XYZ file of C-alpha atoms in Angstrom:
110
model
C -0.302 58.752 121.178
C -1.185 61.656 118.864
C 0.923 64.009 120.961
C 3.871 61.596 120.798
C 3.637 61.380 116.970
C 3.332 65.172 116.729
C 6.483 65.642 118.821
C 8.430 63.126 116.702
C 7.247 64.755 113.471
C 8.146 68.237 114.720
C 11.590 67.032 115.835
C 12.243 65.343 112.479
C 11.198 68.498 110.635
C 13.426 70.675 112.827
C 16.432 68.392 112.224
C 15.812 68.412 108.475
C 15.671 72.205 108.401
C 18.765 72.505 110.608
C 20.812 70.320 108.256
C 19.714 72.151 105.123
C 22.478 74.267 103.650
C 21.893 77.982 103.575
C 21.307 79.468 100.137
C 24.509 80.320 98.296
C 25.573 83.897 98.812
C 25.235 85.879 95.648
C 28.417 87.591 94.672
C 28.894 90.293 92.138
C 32.203 90.573 90.383
C 33.321 93.760 88.737
C 36.056 93.641 86.175
C 38.280 96.675 85.992
C 40.936 97.299 83.418
C 43.602 99.956 83.786
C 45.047 101.462 80.651
C 46.274 104.630 78.958
C 45.319 106.553 75.867
C 46.854 109.532 74.054
C 44.902 112.205 72.229
C 44.124 115.871 71.787
C 41.699 117.565 74.172
C 38.462 118.556 72.427
C 36.493 119.253 75.623
C 37.656 119.737 79.209
C 35.573 120.371 82.306
C 37.734 120.324 85.470
C 36.286 118.020 88.094
C 33.884 116.419 85.640
C 35.182 115.064 82.340
C 37.569 115.227 79.415
C 37.020 114.341 75.766
C 39.930 113.321 73.548
C 40.309 113.030 69.813
C 42.588 110.046 69.294
C 42.550 110.163 65.505
C 40.665 106.878 65.300
C 37.019 107.728 64.727
C 34.760 109.379 67.275
C 36.150 111.374 70.233
C 36.510 109.376 73.456
C 34.695 110.548 76.614
C 36.266 110.057 80.050
C 35.001 110.881 83.533
C 37.308 112.180 86.244
C 37.736 110.092 89.383
C 37.734 111.604 92.856
C 41.525 112.071 92.968
C 42.891 113.095 89.576
C 46.546 114.041 89.231
C 47.533 116.531 86.517
C 51.167 116.318 85.398
C 53.273 118.376 82.999
C 55.675 116.877 80.440
C 58.534 116.811 82.970
C 56.558 114.805 85.522
C 55.743 117.698 87.859
C 52.226 117.856 89.354
C 50.460 120.998 88.123
C 47.086 122.717 88.373
C 44.244 121.529 86.127
C 43.950 125.069 84.723
C 47.034 124.346 82.558
C 44.997 121.912 80.479
C 43.229 123.547 77.540
C 41.517 122.546 74.332
C 43.851 121.340 71.534
C 46.575 120.231 73.968
C 47.968 116.706 73.488
C 47.694 114.583 76.639
C 47.958 111.042 77.937
C 45.166 109.835 80.209
C 45.539 106.944 82.625
C 42.133 105.460 83.365
C 40.269 102.525 84.839
C 37.340 100.979 82.993
C 34.464 100.595 85.447
C 31.457 99.102 83.744
C 30.725 101.368 80.792
C 32.673 104.321 82.232
C 36.317 105.194 81.729
C 37.402 106.894 84.951
C 40.591 108.983 84.753
C 43.030 109.157 87.662
C 45.971 110.858 85.890
C 46.340 113.285 82.982
C 49.814 114.073 81.603
C 50.804 116.673 79.020
C 52.608 115.004 76.125
C 55.738 116.743 74.868
C 55.878 117.076 71.101
């Protein structure tokens, strides 16, 4: 009789556990915002970062993404060496967490 009750109890427990829903999968959402900004280069390190003075307070620091395109004022892709301090540029970037990651830098014609 004890064996019979043990088997019934074990079966009931197994069925209860089998019907239990698995824990909800945890998902992480990352919000990214794409935007542009115009300013004058105050610091430029090819392959690493660019700092712009936008005229509104402190200079803004940007990181370069893996594939950054550098463009002149006529829309032609050029070498990053053409970008120097005190040159006015437009940066296209994506906000990833606390970082602003640049994917395109364009020289602004005056």
